[in-house]
Amino acid sequence: MDSINNSLNHPCFNHSVHKKLARIHLPVAPECNIQCNFCNRLYDCVNETRPGVTSKILTPKEAFHKYIEVKKNLDNISIVGFAGPGDPLANFDRVKETVNLIRKTDRQVEFCLSTNGLMLREYADNIIQTGFSYITVTINTLDSEAGAQIYEYINYKGQNYAKDTAAEILMENQLEGLEYLCKRGVICKVNTLYLKGLNDFQLEDIARVVSQKGAYIMNIKNLIPAEGSKFEKLTTASEKEINEARKKCSEYIKQMLHCRQCRADSVGLLEKDRFKEFY
Ligand code: SF4
Ligand code: SF4
């Protein structure tokens, strides 16, 4: 695995490059296809980004022009990422159009997207054909009872599902999509929000299973409660609890320890977000 690590030009997947290589997130994806109980849908997707932050939605053409502008100023952009404000796979036409526009002028930069995974299996071939090298899928539980508490509903192929059924469809698509992409060489990260009392006792199971499916790295993130969401008062984990969970899970899969819980329109190094200069 470490020989893979050395070749990765993604500052989130490879800690050793995060101080020299930068990324840009292009916020072209407004819609979401599920309702997580820790999200109030007013802001950027909590699964990947920082709650309470709203990114201005761009059309694919606007996103392309923004990329060109940023590239003129930052020569160390190695990754173009899609992380909201909704779910990139609930808006895949917009995401794909943006990638195609950028690819016409830049053969070097690599593409990454973060998703709740509901449509991951469905879009897996399209994701590969479009040229994504990296995917992040958020997997918060593998248990339908816990899933029924974490997710209010999903909208899958035009139909709404709730409770255990919603959780089962979501989990199946996440794991199948993850395995399919990993087998075909896409480097996959799994984000897991530490939800105290809901999934904290399952984190090692998640780590073991996603590792078996081929995931490269896991990112256990603390919940930052989003105001107005069902979980706004959920007690969050201490730093010690998060660190202990990461240590236990590292028995199964490499852990990301340098996540900054960025915005859906972040620009620059992880440690020095320059989004304001390009807003
Ligand atoms: Fe919110 Fe993201 Fe969950 Fe959609 S997937 S409800 S945007 S946290
Ligand atoms: Fe990387 Fe974490 Fe920021 Fe996502 S939220 S781009 S994983 S540092």
PDB file of C-alpha atoms and ligand atoms in Angstrom:
ATOM      1  CA  MET A   1       0.000   0.000   0.000  1.00  0.00           C
ATOM      2  CA  ASP A   2       2.804   2.461   0.765  1.00  0.00           C
ATOM      3  CA  SER A   3       4.153   2.137  -2.749  1.00  0.00           C
ATOM      4  CA  ILE A   4       0.687   3.293  -3.889  1.00  0.00           C
ATOM      5  CA  ASN A   5       0.789   6.138  -1.389  1.00  0.00           C
ATOM      6  CA  ASN A   6       4.007   7.564  -2.804  1.00  0.00           C
ATOM      7  CA  SER A   7       2.489   7.884  -6.237  1.00  0.00           C
ATOM      8  CA  LEU A   8      -0.680   9.699  -5.147  1.00  0.00           C
ATOM      9  CA  ASN A   9      -0.943  13.372  -6.035  1.00  0.00           C
ATOM     10  CA  HIS A  10      -3.967  13.983  -3.845  1.00  0.00           C
ATOM     11  CA  PRO A  11      -3.302  16.039  -0.701  1.00  0.00           C
ATOM     12  CA  CYS A  12      -6.087  14.271   1.236  1.00  0.00           C
ATOM     13  CA  PHE A  13      -5.125  10.735   0.265  1.00  0.00           C
ATOM     14  CA  ASN A  14      -1.371  11.270   0.630  1.00  0.00           C
ATOM     15  CA  HIS A  15      -0.255  13.129   3.743  1.00  0.00           C
ATOM     16  CA  SER A  16       3.265  13.577   2.421  1.00  0.00           C
ATOM     17  CA  VAL A  17       2.128  15.911  -0.394  1.00  0.00           C
ATOM     18  CA  HIS A  18      -0.466  17.948   1.505  1.00  0.00           C
ATOM     19  CA  LYS A  19       1.885  20.865   2.089  1.00  0.00           C
ATOM     20  CA  LYS A  20       2.869  21.238  -1.540  1.00  0.00           C
ATOM     21  CA  LEU A  21      -0.069  20.101  -3.685  1.00  0.00           C
ATOM     22  CA  ALA A  22      -3.390  21.931  -3.721  1.00  0.00           C
ATOM     23  CA  ARG A  23      -6.951  21.169  -4.683  1.00  0.00           C
ATOM     24  CA  ILE A  24      -9.950  23.094  -5.877  1.00  0.00           C
ATOM     25  CA  HIS A  25     -13.531  22.115  -5.097  1.00  0.00           C
ATOM     26  CA  LEU A  26     -16.055  23.194  -7.714  1.00  0.00           C
ATOM     27  CA  PRO A  27     -19.577  23.598  -6.247  1.00  0.00           C
ATOM     28  CA  VAL A  28     -21.685  22.567  -9.242  1.00  0.00           C
ATOM     29  CA  ALA A  29     -23.919  20.018  -7.468  1.00  0.00           C
ATOM     30  CA  PRO A  30     -26.897  21.599  -5.656  1.00  0.00           C
ATOM     31  CA  GLU A  31     -29.239  18.597  -5.283  1.00  0.00           C
ATOM     32  CA  CYS A  32     -29.167  15.731  -2.829  1.00  0.00           C
ATOM     33  CA  ASN A  33     -30.950  12.383  -2.984  1.00  0.00           C
ATOM     34  CA  ILE A  34     -31.006  11.432   0.685  1.00  0.00           C
ATOM     35  CA  GLN A  35     -31.748  13.102   4.014  1.00  0.00           C
ATOM     36  CA  CYS A  36     -29.129  12.567   6.692  1.00  0.00           C
ATOM     37  CA  ASN A  37     -30.336  13.482  10.162  1.00  0.00           C
ATOM     38  CA  PHE A  38     -27.192  15.519  10.817  1.00  0.00           C
ATOM     39  CA  CYS A  39     -27.822  17.793   7.830  1.00  0.00           C
ATOM     40  CA  ASN A  40     -30.385  20.568   7.419  1.00  0.00           C
ATOM     41  CA  ARG A  41     -29.776  20.906   3.670  1.00  0.00           C
ATOM     42  CA  LEU A  42     -29.363  24.685   3.936  1.00  0.00           C
ATOM     43  CA  TYR A  43     -25.620  24.454   3.731  1.00  0.00           C
ATOM     44  CA  ASP A  44     -22.883  22.360   2.155  1.00  0.00           C
ATOM     45  CA  CYS A  45     -22.980  18.562   2.471  1.00  0.00           C
ATOM     46  CA  VAL A  46     -21.967  17.645   6.017  1.00  0.00           C
ATOM     47  CA  ASN A  47     -20.657  14.270   4.890  1.00  0.00           C
ATOM     48  CA  GLU A  48     -17.628  15.859   3.322  1.00  0.00           C
ATOM     49  CA  THR A  49     -17.631  19.499   4.201  1.00  0.00           C
ATOM     50  CA  ARG A  50     -18.038  21.902   7.065  1.00  0.00           C
ATOM     51  CA  PRO A  51     -21.596  22.521   8.298  1.00  0.00           C
ATOM     52  CA  GLY A  52     -22.925  26.055   8.443  1.00  0.00           C
ATOM     53  CA  VAL A  53     -21.078  27.009   5.280  1.00  0.00           C
ATOM     54  CA  THR A  54     -22.842  27.812   2.041  1.00  0.00           C
ATOM     55  CA  SER A  55     -21.060  27.708  -1.262  1.00  0.00           C
ATOM     56  CA  LYS A  56     -22.309  29.674  -4.246  1.00  0.00           C
ATOM     57  CA  ILE A  57     -23.517  27.170  -6.826  1.00  0.00           C
ATOM     58  CA  LEU A  58     -21.788  27.430 -10.189  1.00  0.00           C
ATOM     59  CA  THR A  59     -22.882  26.251 -13.609  1.00  0.00           C
ATOM     60  CA  PRO A  60     -20.410  23.922 -15.343  1.00  0.00           C
ATOM     61  CA  LYS A  61     -19.231  26.811 -17.557  1.00  0.00           C
ATOM     62  CA  GLU A  62     -18.760  29.111 -14.566  1.00  0.00           C
ATOM     63  CA  ALA A  63     -16.872  26.347 -12.766  1.00  0.00           C
ATOM     64  CA  PHE A  64     -14.639  25.861 -15.786  1.00  0.00           C
ATOM     65  CA  HIS A  65     -13.839  29.591 -15.946  1.00  0.00           C
ATOM     66  CA  LYS A  66     -13.144  29.614 -12.229  1.00  0.00           C
ATOM     67  CA  TYR A  67     -10.747  26.709 -12.662  1.00  0.00           C
ATOM     68  CA  ILE A  68      -8.883  28.528 -15.448  1.00  0.00           C
ATOM     69  CA  GLU A  69      -8.656  31.673 -13.295  1.00  0.00           C
ATOM     70  CA  VAL A  70      -7.394  29.742 -10.264  1.00  0.00           C
ATOM     71  CA  LYS A  71      -4.877  27.843 -12.380  1.00  0.00           C
ATOM     72  CA  LYS A  72      -3.376  31.150 -13.557  1.00  0.00           C
ATOM     73  CA  ASN A  73      -2.669  32.009  -9.933  1.00  0.00           C
ATOM     74  CA  LEU A  74      -1.885  28.625  -8.408  1.00  0.00           C
ATOM     75  CA  ASP A  75       0.450  26.310 -10.261  1.00  0.00           C
ATOM     76  CA  ASN A  76       0.253  23.518  -7.682  1.00  0.00           C
ATOM     77  CA  ILE A  77      -3.375  22.454  -8.205  1.00  0.00           C
ATOM     78  CA  SER A  78      -3.236  18.695  -8.651  1.00  0.00           C
ATOM     79  CA  ILE A  79      -6.879  17.818  -7.937  1.00  0.00           C
ATOM     80  CA  VAL A  80     -10.265  19.106  -9.037  1.00  0.00           C
ATOM     81  CA  GLY A  81     -12.834  17.846  -6.536  1.00  0.00           C
ATOM     82  CA  PHE A  82     -16.623  17.834  -6.383  1.00  0.00           C
ATOM     83  CA  ALA A  83     -17.936  17.833  -2.831  1.00  0.00           C
ATOM     84  CA  GLY A  84     -21.301  19.478  -2.902  1.00  0.00           C
ATOM     85  CA  PRO A  85     -23.053  21.520  -1.801  1.00  0.00           C
ATOM     86  CA  GLY A  86     -25.350  18.491  -2.450  1.00  0.00           C
ATOM     87  CA  ASP A  87     -24.339  15.095  -3.748  1.00  0.00           C
ATOM     88  CA  PRO A  88     -22.261  15.033  -6.960  1.00  0.00           C
ATOM     89  CA  LEU A  89     -23.948  11.818  -8.109  1.00  0.00           C
ATOM     90  CA  ALA A  90     -27.380  13.413  -7.737  1.00  0.00           C
ATOM     91  CA  ASN A  91     -26.094  16.004 -10.239  1.00  0.00           C
ATOM     92  CA  PHE A  92     -23.775  13.883 -12.325  1.00  0.00           C
ATOM     93  CA  ASP A  93     -24.579  15.560 -15.665  1.00  0.00           C
ATOM     94  CA  ARG A  94     -23.341  18.899 -14.292  1.00  0.00           C
ATOM     95  CA  VAL A  95     -20.265  17.294 -12.778  1.00  0.00           C
ATOM     96  CA  LYS A  96     -19.434  15.422 -15.957  1.00  0.00           C
ATOM     97  CA  GLU A  97     -19.865  18.508 -18.128  1.00  0.00           C
ATOM     98  CA  THR A  98     -17.455  20.391 -15.875  1.00  0.00           C
ATOM     99  CA  VAL A  99     -14.868  17.600 -16.027  1.00  0.00           C
ATOM    100  CA  ASN A 100     -15.118  17.440 -19.826  1.00  0.00           C
ATOM    101  CA  LEU A 101     -14.620  21.194 -20.179  1.00  0.00           C
ATOM    102  CA  ILE A 102     -11.542  21.132 -17.954  1.00  0.00           C
ATOM    103  CA  ARG A 103     -10.102  18.002 -19.564  1.00  0.00           C
ATOM    104  CA  LYS A 104     -10.104  19.702 -22.976  1.00  0.00           C
ATOM    105  CA  THR A 105      -7.570  22.242 -21.733  1.00  0.00           C
ATOM    106  CA  ASP A 106      -5.721  20.356 -19.017  1.00  0.00           C
ATOM    107  CA  ARG A 107      -4.502  16.771 -19.440  1.00  0.00           C
ATOM    108  CA  GLN A 108      -2.611  16.715 -16.147  1.00  0.00           C
ATOM    109  CA  VAL A 109      -5.045  17.562 -13.390  1.00  0.00           C
ATOM    110  CA  GLU A 110      -6.862  14.654 -11.734  1.00  0.00           C
ATOM    111  CA  PHE A 111     -10.508  14.440 -10.654  1.00  0.00           C
ATOM    112  CA  CYS A 112     -12.112  13.425  -7.393  1.00  0.00           C
ATOM    113  CA  LEU A 113     -15.660  13.328  -6.065  1.00  0.00           C
ATOM    114  CA  SER A 114     -17.323  12.753  -2.703  1.00  0.00           C
ATOM    115  CA  THR A 115     -20.668  11.049  -2.458  1.00  0.00           C
ATOM    116  CA  ASN A 116     -23.145   9.580  -0.029  1.00  0.00           C
ATOM    117  CA  GLY A 117     -22.905   6.495  -2.257  1.00  0.00           C
ATOM    118  CA  LEU A 118     -26.578   6.017  -3.071  1.00  0.00           C
ATOM    119  CA  MET A 119     -25.840   6.126  -6.808  1.00  0.00           C
ATOM    120  CA  LEU A 120     -22.281   4.830  -6.635  1.00  0.00           C
ATOM    121  CA  ARG A 121     -22.905   1.424  -8.193  1.00  0.00           C
ATOM    122  CA  GLU A 122     -25.237   2.908 -10.796  1.00  0.00           C
ATOM    123  CA  TYR A 123     -22.677   5.490 -11.945  1.00  0.00           C
ATOM    124  CA  ALA A 124     -19.530   3.435 -11.396  1.00  0.00           C
ATOM    125  CA  ASP A 125     -18.777   2.829 -15.090  1.00  0.00           C
ATOM    126  CA  ASN A 126     -19.625   6.419 -15.937  1.00  0.00           C
ATOM    127  CA  ILE A 127     -17.336   7.621 -13.142  1.00  0.00           C
ATOM    128  CA  ILE A 128     -14.474   5.577 -14.607  1.00  0.00           C
ATOM    129  CA  GLN A 129     -15.176   6.657 -18.193  1.00  0.00           C
ATOM    130  CA  THR A 130     -15.374  10.316 -17.185  1.00  0.00           C
ATOM    131  CA  GLY A 131     -11.882   9.950 -15.762  1.00  0.00           C
ATOM    132  CA  PHE A 132     -12.165  10.125 -11.991  1.00  0.00           C
ATOM    133  CA  SER A 133      -9.052   8.821 -10.230  1.00  0.00           C
ATOM    134  CA  TYR A 134     -10.315   9.288  -6.673  1.00  0.00           C
ATOM    135  CA  ILE A 135     -13.643   8.769  -4.945  1.00  0.00           C
ATOM    136  CA  THR A 136     -14.770   9.371  -1.399  1.00  0.00           C
ATOM    137  CA  VAL A 137     -17.864   7.597  -0.170  1.00  0.00           C
ATOM    138  CA  THR A 138     -19.371   8.310   3.217  1.00  0.00           C
ATOM    139  CA  ILE A 139     -20.318   5.131   5.050  1.00  0.00           C
ATOM    140  CA  ASN A 140     -21.657   5.843   8.510  1.00  0.00           C
ATOM    141  CA  THR A 141     -23.061   2.425   9.319  1.00  0.00           C
ATOM    142  CA  LEU A 142     -23.432  -1.101   8.008  1.00  0.00           C
ATOM    143  CA  ASP A 143     -26.396  -1.849  10.223  1.00  0.00           C
ATOM    144  CA  SER A 144     -29.943  -1.159   9.029  1.00  0.00           C
ATOM    145  CA  GLU A 145     -31.263  -0.379  12.517  1.00  0.00           C
ATOM    146  CA  ALA A 146     -28.617   2.262  13.071  1.00  0.00           C
ATOM    147  CA  GLY A 147     -29.122   3.387   9.478  1.00  0.00           C
ATOM    148  CA  ALA A 148     -32.816   3.962  10.154  1.00  0.00           C
ATOM    149  CA  GLN A 149     -31.798   6.369  12.913  1.00  0.00           C
ATOM    150  CA  ILE A 150     -29.096   8.138  10.905  1.00  0.00           C
ATOM    151  CA  TYR A 151     -31.035   8.614   7.651  1.00  0.00           C
ATOM    152  CA  GLU A 152     -34.556   9.964   7.404  1.00  0.00           C
ATOM    153  CA  TYR A 153     -35.170   8.908   3.816  1.00  0.00           C
ATOM    154  CA  ILE A 154     -33.605   8.297   0.450  1.00  0.00           C
ATOM    155  CA  ASN A 155     -34.918   9.113  -2.984  1.00  0.00           C
ATOM    156  CA  TYR A 156     -33.803   6.238  -5.174  1.00  0.00           C
ATOM    157  CA  LYS A 157     -34.670   6.258  -8.879  1.00  0.00           C
ATOM    158  CA  GLY A 158     -37.635   8.550  -8.279  1.00  0.00           C
ATOM    159  CA  GLN A 159     -39.085   6.734  -5.286  1.00  0.00           C
ATOM    160  CA  ASN A 160     -38.831   7.652  -1.617  1.00  0.00           C
ATOM    161  CA  TYR A 161     -37.849   5.025   0.956  1.00  0.00           C
ATOM    162  CA  ALA A 162     -37.574   5.428   4.717  1.00  0.00           C
ATOM    163  CA  LYS A 163     -36.242   3.623   7.777  1.00  0.00           C
ATOM    164  CA  ASP A 164     -34.626   0.168   7.414  1.00  0.00           C
ATOM    165  CA  THR A 165     -35.447  -0.108   3.708  1.00  0.00           C
ATOM    166  CA  ALA A 166     -33.763   3.210   2.973  1.00  0.00           C
ATOM    167  CA  ALA A 167     -30.705   2.206   4.968  1.00  0.00           C
ATOM    168  CA  GLU A 168     -30.465  -1.196   3.295  1.00  0.00           C
ATOM    169  CA  ILE A 169     -30.640   0.223  -0.236  1.00  0.00           C
ATOM    170  CA  LEU A 170     -28.095   2.901   0.636  1.00  0.00           C
ATOM    171  CA  MET A 171     -25.638   0.500   2.295  1.00  0.00           C
ATOM    172  CA  GLU A 172     -25.848  -2.051  -0.498  1.00  0.00           C
ATOM    173  CA  ASN A 173     -25.147   0.559  -3.155  1.00  0.00           C
ATOM    174  CA  GLN A 174     -22.292   2.064  -1.141  1.00  0.00           C
ATOM    175  CA  LEU A 175     -20.514  -1.254  -0.689  1.00  0.00           C
ATOM    176  CA  GLU A 176     -21.144  -2.583  -4.183  1.00  0.00           C
ATOM    177  CA  GLY A 177     -20.042   0.688  -5.741  1.00  0.00           C
ATOM    178  CA  LEU A 178     -16.973   0.853  -3.553  1.00  0.00           C
ATOM    179  CA  GLU A 179     -15.882  -2.677  -4.404  1.00  0.00           C
ATOM    180  CA  TYR A 180     -16.554  -2.225  -8.110  1.00  0.00           C
ATOM    181  CA  LEU A 181     -14.481   0.951  -8.327  1.00  0.00           C
ATOM    182  CA  CYS A 182     -11.620  -0.352  -6.195  1.00  0.00           C
ATOM    183  CA  LYS A 183     -11.332  -3.448  -8.379  1.00  0.00           C
ATOM    184  CA  ARG A 184     -10.982  -1.194 -11.397  1.00  0.00           C
ATOM    185  CA  GLY A 185      -8.197   0.922 -10.000  1.00  0.00           C
ATOM    186  CA  VAL A 186     -10.046   3.955  -8.648  1.00  0.00           C
ATOM    187  CA  ILE A 187      -8.473   5.004  -5.339  1.00  0.00           C
ATOM    188  CA  CYS A 188     -11.220   5.141  -2.744  1.00  0.00           C
ATOM    189  CA  LYS A 189     -11.501   6.830   0.614  1.00  0.00           C
ATOM    190  CA  VAL A 190     -14.295   6.139   3.089  1.00  0.00           C
ATOM    191  CA  ASN A 191     -15.496   8.986   5.277  1.00  0.00           C
ATOM    192  CA  THR A 192     -17.264   8.005   8.483  1.00  0.00           C
ATOM    193  CA  LEU A 193     -18.819  10.515  10.831  1.00  0.00           C
ATOM    194  CA  TYR A 194     -18.368   9.539  14.470  1.00  0.00           C
ATOM    195  CA  LEU A 195     -21.961   9.579  15.758  1.00  0.00           C
ATOM    196  CA  LYS A 196     -21.908   9.007  19.466  1.00  0.00           C
ATOM    197  CA  GLY A 197     -24.287   6.289  20.611  1.00  0.00           C
ATOM    198  CA  LEU A 198     -25.293   5.555  17.025  1.00  0.00           C
ATOM    199  CA  ASN A 199     -22.278   4.137  15.224  1.00  0.00           C
ATOM    200  CA  ASP A 200     -19.301   4.460  17.585  1.00  0.00           C
ATOM    201  CA  PHE A 201     -19.453   0.763  18.462  1.00  0.00           C
ATOM    202  CA  GLN A 202     -19.412  -0.211  14.759  1.00  0.00           C
ATOM    203  CA  LEU A 203     -16.430   1.751  13.528  1.00  0.00           C
ATOM    204  CA  GLU A 204     -14.046  -1.191  13.549  1.00  0.00           C
ATOM    205  CA  ASP A 205     -16.559  -3.287  11.614  1.00  0.00           C
ATOM    206  CA  ILE A 206     -16.846  -0.535   9.030  1.00  0.00           C
ATOM    207  CA  ALA A 207     -13.046  -0.319   8.813  1.00  0.00           C
ATOM    208  CA  ARG A 208     -12.704  -4.078   8.343  1.00  0.00           C
ATOM    209  CA  VAL A 209     -15.437  -4.358   5.715  1.00  0.00           C
ATOM    210  CA  VAL A 210     -14.409  -1.366   3.611  1.00  0.00           C
ATOM    211  CA  SER A 211     -10.815  -2.566   3.686  1.00  0.00           C
ATOM    212  CA  GLN A 212     -11.970  -5.959   2.376  1.00  0.00           C
ATOM    213  CA  LYS A 213     -13.830  -4.144  -0.398  1.00  0.00           C
ATOM    214  CA  GLY A 214     -10.567  -2.472  -1.409  1.00  0.00           C
ATOM    215  CA  ALA A 215     -10.809   1.016   0.111  1.00  0.00           C
ATOM    216  CA  TYR A 216      -7.417   2.646   0.457  1.00  0.00           C
ATOM    217  CA  ILE A 217      -7.950   4.984   3.398  1.00  0.00           C
ATOM    218  CA  MET A 218     -10.573   5.842   6.021  1.00  0.00           C
ATOM    219  CA  ASN A 219     -11.351   9.279   7.377  1.00  0.00           C
ATOM    220  CA  ILE A 220     -13.168   9.229  10.730  1.00  0.00           C
ATOM    221  CA  LYS A 221     -14.546  12.720  11.225  1.00  0.00           C
ATOM    222  CA  ASN A 222     -16.084  14.215  14.275  1.00  0.00           C
ATOM    223  CA  LEU A 223     -19.615  15.485  13.849  1.00  0.00           C
ATOM    224  CA  ILE A 224     -19.916  19.248  13.914  1.00  0.00           C
ATOM    225  CA  PRO A 225     -23.649  19.524  14.693  1.00  0.00           C
ATOM    226  CA  ALA A 226     -25.522  21.504  12.066  1.00  0.00           C
ATOM    227  CA  GLU A 227     -28.005  23.946  13.524  1.00  0.00           C
ATOM    228  CA  GLY A 228     -31.596  23.014  12.661  1.00  0.00           C
ATOM    229  CA  SER A 229     -30.759  19.380  11.903  1.00  0.00           C
ATOM    230  CA  LYS A 230     -32.286  16.494  13.882  1.00  0.00           C
ATOM    231  CA  PHE A 231     -28.903  15.785  15.427  1.00  0.00           C
ATOM    232  CA  GLU A 232     -28.150  19.389  16.340  1.00  0.00           C
ATOM    233  CA  LYS A 233     -27.987  18.429  20.014  1.00  0.00           C
ATOM    234  CA  LEU A 234     -26.192  15.110  19.616  1.00  0.00           C
ATOM    235  CA  THR A 235     -23.231  14.938  21.970  1.00  0.00           C
ATOM    236  CA  THR A 236     -20.036  14.922  19.978  1.00  0.00           C
ATOM    237  CA  ALA A 237     -17.005  12.748  20.621  1.00  0.00           C
ATOM    238  CA  SER A 238     -13.948  14.015  22.440  1.00  0.00           C
ATOM    239  CA  GLU A 239     -10.624  14.225  20.653  1.00  0.00           C
ATOM    240  CA  LYS A 240      -9.496  11.262  22.747  1.00  0.00           C
ATOM    241  CA  GLU A 241     -12.447   9.156  21.571  1.00  0.00           C
ATOM    242  CA  ILE A 242     -11.780  10.043  17.949  1.00  0.00           C
ATOM    243  CA  ASN A 243      -8.096   9.210  18.296  1.00  0.00           C
ATOM    244  CA  GLU A 244      -8.857   5.902  19.986  1.00  0.00           C
ATOM    245  CA  ALA A 245     -11.306   4.975  17.234  1.00  0.00           C
ATOM    246  CA  ARG A 246      -8.735   5.845  14.577  1.00  0.00           C
ATOM    247  CA  LYS A 247      -6.118   3.769  16.340  1.00  0.00           C
ATOM    248  CA  LYS A 248      -8.389   0.724  16.531  1.00  0.00           C
ATOM    249  CA  CYS A 249      -9.486   1.116  12.915  1.00  0.00           C
ATOM    250  CA  SER A 250      -5.880   1.468  11.761  1.00  0.00           C
ATOM    251  CA  GLU A 251      -5.554  -2.270  12.433  1.00  0.00           C
ATOM    252  CA  TYR A 252      -7.647  -2.729   9.302  1.00  0.00           C
ATOM    253  CA  ILE A 253      -7.127   0.301   7.092  1.00  0.00           C
ATOM    254  CA  LYS A 254      -4.881   3.353   6.812  1.00  0.00           C
ATOM    255  CA  GLN A 255      -6.348   6.374   8.587  1.00  0.00           C
ATOM    256  CA  MET A 256      -6.499   9.962   7.379  1.00  0.00           C
ATOM    257  CA  LEU A 257      -5.418  12.218  10.220  1.00  0.00           C
ATOM    258  CA  HIS A 258      -5.139  15.574   8.486  1.00  0.00           C
ATOM    259  CA  CYS A 259      -8.706  16.311   7.312  1.00  0.00           C
ATOM    260  CA  ARG A 260      -9.636  19.989   7.558  1.00  0.00           C
ATOM    261  CA  GLN A 261     -13.399  19.589   6.998  1.00  0.00           C
ATOM    262  CA  CYS A 262     -13.236  22.016   4.114  1.00  0.00           C
ATOM    263  CA  ARG A 263     -15.846  23.960   2.171  1.00  0.00           C
ATOM    264  CA  ALA A 264     -17.460  22.768  -1.061  1.00  0.00           C
ATOM    265  CA  ASP A 265     -15.643  25.654  -2.792  1.00  0.00           C
ATOM    266  CA  SER A 266     -12.197  25.306  -1.184  1.00  0.00           C
ATOM    267  CA  VAL A 267      -9.128  26.401  -3.114  1.00  0.00           C
ATOM    268  CA  GLY A 268      -5.462  25.857  -2.353  1.00  0.00           C
ATOM    269  CA  LEU A 269      -3.526  23.883   0.217  1.00  0.00           C
ATOM    270  CA  LEU A 270      -5.527  22.069   2.899  1.00  0.00           C
ATOM    271  CA  GLU A 271      -3.896  24.253   5.508  1.00  0.00           C
ATOM    272  CA  LYS A 272      -4.370  27.543   3.703  1.00  0.00           C
ATOM    273  CA  ASP A 273      -7.766  27.851   2.089  1.00  0.00           C
ATOM    274  CA  ARG A 274      -7.796  30.699  -0.464  1.00  0.00           C
ATOM    275  CA  PHE A 275     -11.457  30.406  -1.464  1.00  0.00           C
ATOM    276  CA  LYS A 276     -12.089  34.090  -0.588  1.00  0.00           C
ATOM    277  CA  GLU A 277      -9.717  35.229  -3.325  1.00  0.00           C
ATOM    278  CA  PHE A 278     -11.723  33.338  -5.937  1.00  0.00           C
ATOM    279  CA  TYR A 279     -15.270  33.586  -4.591  1.00  0.00           C
TER     280      TYR A 279
HETATM  281 FE1  SF4 B   1     -26.812  16.624   3.571  1.00  0.00          FE
HETATM  282 FE2  SF4 B   1     -24.747  15.504   2.304  1.00  0.00          FE
HETATM  283 FE3  SF4 B   1     -26.493  13.971   3.687  1.00  0.00          FE
HETATM  284 FE4  SF4 B   1     -27.234  15.114   1.388  1.00  0.00          FE
HETATM  285  S1  SF4 B   1     -25.633  13.537   1.650  1.00  0.00           S
HETATM  286  S2  SF4 B   1     -28.420  15.096   3.302  1.00  0.00           S
HETATM  287  S3  SF4 B   1     -26.159  17.099   1.472  1.00  0.00           S
HETATM  288  S4  SF4 B   1     -25.076  15.517   4.523  1.00  0.00           S
HETATM  289 FE1  SF4 B   2      -9.645  16.598   2.115  1.00  0.00          FE
HETATM  290 FE2  SF4 B   2     -11.007  16.515   4.401  1.00  0.00          FE
HETATM  291 FE3  SF4 B   2     -11.011  18.715   2.912  1.00  0.00          FE
HETATM  292 FE4  SF4 B   2     -12.271  16.549   2.030  1.00  0.00          FE
HETATM  293  S1  SF4 B   2     -12.824  17.772   3.808  1.00  0.00           S
HETATM  294  S2  SF4 B   2     -10.945  17.921   0.848  1.00  0.00           S
HETATM  295  S3  SF4 B   2     -10.936  14.946   2.831  1.00  0.00           S
HETATM  296  S4  SF4 B   2      -9.217  17.797   3.932  1.00  0.00           S
END
